[in-house]
CSV table of C-alpha atoms in Angstrom, one decimal:
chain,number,residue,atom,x,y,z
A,1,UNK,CA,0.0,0.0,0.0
A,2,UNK,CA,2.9,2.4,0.5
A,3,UNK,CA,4.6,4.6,-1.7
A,4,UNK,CA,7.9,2.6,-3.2
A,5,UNK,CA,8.6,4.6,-6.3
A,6,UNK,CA,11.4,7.5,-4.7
A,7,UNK,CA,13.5,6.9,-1.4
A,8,UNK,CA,12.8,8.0,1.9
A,9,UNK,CA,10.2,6.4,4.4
A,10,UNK,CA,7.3,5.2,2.8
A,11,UNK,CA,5.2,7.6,5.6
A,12,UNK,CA,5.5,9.9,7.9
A,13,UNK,CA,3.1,10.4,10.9
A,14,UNK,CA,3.3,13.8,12.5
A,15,UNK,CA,0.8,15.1,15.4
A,16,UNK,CA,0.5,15.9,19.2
A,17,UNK,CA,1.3,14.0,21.8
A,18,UNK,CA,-1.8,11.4,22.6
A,19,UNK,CA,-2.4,11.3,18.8
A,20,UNK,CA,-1.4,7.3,18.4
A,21,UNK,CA,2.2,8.3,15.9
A,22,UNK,CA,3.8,5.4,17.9
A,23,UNK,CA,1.2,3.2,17.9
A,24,UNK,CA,0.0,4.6,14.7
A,25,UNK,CA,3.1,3.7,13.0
A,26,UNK,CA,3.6,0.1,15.1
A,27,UNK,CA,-0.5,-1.1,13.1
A,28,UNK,CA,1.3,0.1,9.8
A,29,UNK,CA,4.6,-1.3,9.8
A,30,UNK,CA,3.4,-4.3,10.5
A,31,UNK,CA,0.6,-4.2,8.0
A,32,UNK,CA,3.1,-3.1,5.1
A,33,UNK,CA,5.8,-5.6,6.4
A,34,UNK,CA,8.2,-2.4,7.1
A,35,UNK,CA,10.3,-1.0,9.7
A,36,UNK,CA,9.2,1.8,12.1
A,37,UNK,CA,11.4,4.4,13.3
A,38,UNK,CA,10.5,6.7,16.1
A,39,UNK,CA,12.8,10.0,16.1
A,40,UNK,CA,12.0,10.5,19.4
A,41,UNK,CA,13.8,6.9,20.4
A,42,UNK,CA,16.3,8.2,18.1
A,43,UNK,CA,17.3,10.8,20.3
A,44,UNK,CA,17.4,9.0,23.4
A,45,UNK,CA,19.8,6.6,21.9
A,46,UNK,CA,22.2,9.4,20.6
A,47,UNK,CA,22.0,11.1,23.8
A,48,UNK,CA,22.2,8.3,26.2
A,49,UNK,CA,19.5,9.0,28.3
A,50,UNK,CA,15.8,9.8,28.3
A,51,UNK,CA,14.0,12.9,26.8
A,52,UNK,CA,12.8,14.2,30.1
A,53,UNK,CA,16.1,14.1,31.5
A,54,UNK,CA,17.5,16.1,28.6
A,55,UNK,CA,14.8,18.9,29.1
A,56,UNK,CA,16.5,19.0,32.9
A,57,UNK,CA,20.2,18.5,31.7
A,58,UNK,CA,21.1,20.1,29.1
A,59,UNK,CA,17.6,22.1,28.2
A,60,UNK,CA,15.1,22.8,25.2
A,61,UNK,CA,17.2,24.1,22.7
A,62,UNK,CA,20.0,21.3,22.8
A,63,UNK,CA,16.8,18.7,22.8
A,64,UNK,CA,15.2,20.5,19.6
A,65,UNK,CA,18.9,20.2,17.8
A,66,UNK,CA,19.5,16.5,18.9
A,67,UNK,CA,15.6,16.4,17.0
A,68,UNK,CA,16.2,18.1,13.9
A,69,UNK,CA,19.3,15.7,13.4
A,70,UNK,CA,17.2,12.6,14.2
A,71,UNK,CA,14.5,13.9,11.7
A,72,UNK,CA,16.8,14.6,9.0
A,73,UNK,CA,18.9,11.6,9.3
A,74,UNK,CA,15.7,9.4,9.5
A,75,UNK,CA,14.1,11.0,6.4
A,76,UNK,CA,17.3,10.7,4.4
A,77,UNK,CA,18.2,6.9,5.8
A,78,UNK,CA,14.7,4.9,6.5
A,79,UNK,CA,12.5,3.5,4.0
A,80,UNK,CA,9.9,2.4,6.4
A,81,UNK,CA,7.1,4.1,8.5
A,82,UNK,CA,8.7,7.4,10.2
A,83,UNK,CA,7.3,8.5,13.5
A,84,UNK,CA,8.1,12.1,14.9
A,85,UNK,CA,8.2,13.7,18.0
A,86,UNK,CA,5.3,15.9,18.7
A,87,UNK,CA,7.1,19.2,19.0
A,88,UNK,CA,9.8,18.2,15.8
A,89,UNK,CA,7.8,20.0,13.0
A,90,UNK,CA,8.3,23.5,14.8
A,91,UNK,CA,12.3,23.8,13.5
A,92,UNK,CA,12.0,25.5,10.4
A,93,UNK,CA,15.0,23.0,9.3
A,94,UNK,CA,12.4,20.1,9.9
A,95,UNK,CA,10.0,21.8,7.8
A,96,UNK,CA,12.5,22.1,5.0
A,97,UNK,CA,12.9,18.5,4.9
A,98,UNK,CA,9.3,17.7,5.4
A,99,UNK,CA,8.8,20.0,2.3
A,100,UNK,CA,12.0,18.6,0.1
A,101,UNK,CA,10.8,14.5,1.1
A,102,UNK,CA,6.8,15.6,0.0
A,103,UNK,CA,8.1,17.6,-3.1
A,104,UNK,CA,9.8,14.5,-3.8
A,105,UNK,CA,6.4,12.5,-3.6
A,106,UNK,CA,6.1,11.3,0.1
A,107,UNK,CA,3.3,11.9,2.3
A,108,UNK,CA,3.3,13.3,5.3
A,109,UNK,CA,0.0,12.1,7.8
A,110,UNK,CA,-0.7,14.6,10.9
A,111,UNK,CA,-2.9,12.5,13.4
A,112,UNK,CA,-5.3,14.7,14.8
A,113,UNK,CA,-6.6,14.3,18.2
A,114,UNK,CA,-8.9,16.3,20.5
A,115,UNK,CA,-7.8,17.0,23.9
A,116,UNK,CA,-10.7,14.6,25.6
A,117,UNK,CA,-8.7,11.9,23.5
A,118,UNK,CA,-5.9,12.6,24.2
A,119,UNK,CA,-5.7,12.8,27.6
A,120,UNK,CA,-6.3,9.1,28.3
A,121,UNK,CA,-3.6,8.3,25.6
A,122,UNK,CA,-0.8,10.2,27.2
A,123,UNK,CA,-2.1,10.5,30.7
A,124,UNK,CA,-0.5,13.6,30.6
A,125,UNK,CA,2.2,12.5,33.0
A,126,UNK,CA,5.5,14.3,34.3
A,127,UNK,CA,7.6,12.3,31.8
A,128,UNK,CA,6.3,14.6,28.5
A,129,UNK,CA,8.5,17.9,30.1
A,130,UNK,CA,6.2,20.3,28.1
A,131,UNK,CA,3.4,19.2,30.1
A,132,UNK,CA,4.5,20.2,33.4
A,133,UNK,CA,2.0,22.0,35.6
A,134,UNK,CA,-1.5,22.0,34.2
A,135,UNK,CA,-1.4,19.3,32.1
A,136,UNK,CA,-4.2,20.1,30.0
A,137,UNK,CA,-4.1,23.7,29.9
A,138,UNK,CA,-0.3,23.0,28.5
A,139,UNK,CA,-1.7,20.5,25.7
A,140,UNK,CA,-4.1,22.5,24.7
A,141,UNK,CA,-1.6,25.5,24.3
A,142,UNK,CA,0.6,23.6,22.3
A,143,UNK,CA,-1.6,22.5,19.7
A,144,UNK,CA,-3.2,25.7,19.2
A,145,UNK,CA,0.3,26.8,18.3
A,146,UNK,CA,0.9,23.8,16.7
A,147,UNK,CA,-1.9,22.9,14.5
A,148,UNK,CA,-1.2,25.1,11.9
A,149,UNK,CA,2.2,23.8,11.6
A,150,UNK,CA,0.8,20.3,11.8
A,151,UNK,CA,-1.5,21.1,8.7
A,152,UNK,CA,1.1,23.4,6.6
A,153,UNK,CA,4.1,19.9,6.6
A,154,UNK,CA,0.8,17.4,6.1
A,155,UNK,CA,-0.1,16.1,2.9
A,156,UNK,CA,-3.0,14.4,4.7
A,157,UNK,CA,-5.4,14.9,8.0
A,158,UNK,CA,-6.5,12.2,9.7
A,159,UNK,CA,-8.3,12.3,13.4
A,160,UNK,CA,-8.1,9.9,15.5
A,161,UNK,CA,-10.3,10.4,18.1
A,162,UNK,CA,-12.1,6.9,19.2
A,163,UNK,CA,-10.4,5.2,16.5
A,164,UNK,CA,-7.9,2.0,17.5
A,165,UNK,CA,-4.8,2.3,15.7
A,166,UNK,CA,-5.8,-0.3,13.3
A,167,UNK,CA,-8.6,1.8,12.1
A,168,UNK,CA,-6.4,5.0,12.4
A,169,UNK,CA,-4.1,2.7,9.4
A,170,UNK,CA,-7.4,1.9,7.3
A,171,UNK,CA,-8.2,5.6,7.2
A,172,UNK,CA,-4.1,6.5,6.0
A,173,UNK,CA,-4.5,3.4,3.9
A,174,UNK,CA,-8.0,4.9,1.8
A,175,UNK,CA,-6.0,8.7,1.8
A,176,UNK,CA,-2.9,6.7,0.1
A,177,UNK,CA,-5.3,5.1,-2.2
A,178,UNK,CA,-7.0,8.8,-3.1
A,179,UNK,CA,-3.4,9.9,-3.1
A,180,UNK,CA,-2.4,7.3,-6.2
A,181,UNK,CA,-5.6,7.7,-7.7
A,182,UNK,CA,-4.8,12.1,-8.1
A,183,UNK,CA,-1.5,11.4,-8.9
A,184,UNK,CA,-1.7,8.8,-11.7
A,185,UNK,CA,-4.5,11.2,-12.8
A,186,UNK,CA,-2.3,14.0,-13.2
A,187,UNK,CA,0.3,11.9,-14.9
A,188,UNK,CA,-2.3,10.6,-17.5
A,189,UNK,CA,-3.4,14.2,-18.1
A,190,UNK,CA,0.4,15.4,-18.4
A,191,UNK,CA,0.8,12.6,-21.3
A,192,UNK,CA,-1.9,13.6,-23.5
């Protein structure tokens, strides 16, 4: 079902925390028999220890650099399903990339969510350090900043409110397949 004709993941699932990109990406790697690659593991492992931790140590800025590395080293290296971090589209770097790997003819998926969603996903605990205090006055915060953002990198919307991840990869599956049908659409037109 993915898109095999350029290199670069065959997807990549953008969105807020709570939105289901982990789990998300889990239902379609395993339905497209693919990898998935979570940036946000990615940076973990290159920093040697845990995201929270980094917020504390060595603050926001260093953790949104170790990002954009992890984001443009997975877009350039994986061919599988690419998960990002919530908060990784908001480096205008990132964005570039986003925009070169769609320009290029992949899609980019933003997982929408609703904060009554949400909240049970994430349970909007003290290990997500831009959530500290009031939990959902914070989330709600950051997607209004966010969501525009969210929608300018996306090729496609998809919300996944009350959905289980396996419906959540139906509904990308059926956007791919509207995807396809535009594009081979615009390629018959363009031969004619």
């Amino acid at each position: 079902m993915p898109f095999s004709d350029r290199p670069g993941p065959r997807i990549v699932l953008v969105g807020p925390p709570g939105s289901g990109k982990s789990t998300v990406g889990a239902a379609l790697a395993e339905r497209w028999h693919l990898a998935l690659r979570d940036t946000d593991a990615d940076v973990e492992a290159t920093a040697g220890k845990a995201i929270s931790d980094i917020f504390v140590d060595d603050g926001e800025p260093a953790f949104r650099a170790l990002e954009h590395e992890a984001v443009a080293a997975a877009v350039a290296e994986h061919d599988g399903v690419l998960a990002l971090g919530g908060g990784a589209v908001l480096d205008p770097g990132t964005q570039d990339v986003l925009a070169a790997y769609r320009q290029a003819g992949g899609v980019v998926v933003f997982l929408d969510v609703t904060l009554a969603h949400a909240v049970p996903r994430v349970g909007l605990n003290q290990a997500r350090p831009l959530l500290l205090g009031n939990p959902r006055a914070r989330w709600q915060a950051l997607m209004e900043a966010r969501r525009p953002v969210y929608q300018q990198v996306a090729t496609v919307r998809v919300l996944t409110d009350g959905l289980r991840p396996t419906d959540v990869a139906e509904a990308i599956e059926a956007e791919l397949a509207t995807i396809r049908v535009a594009r081979a659409g615009s390629t018959d037109e363009g031969d004619a």
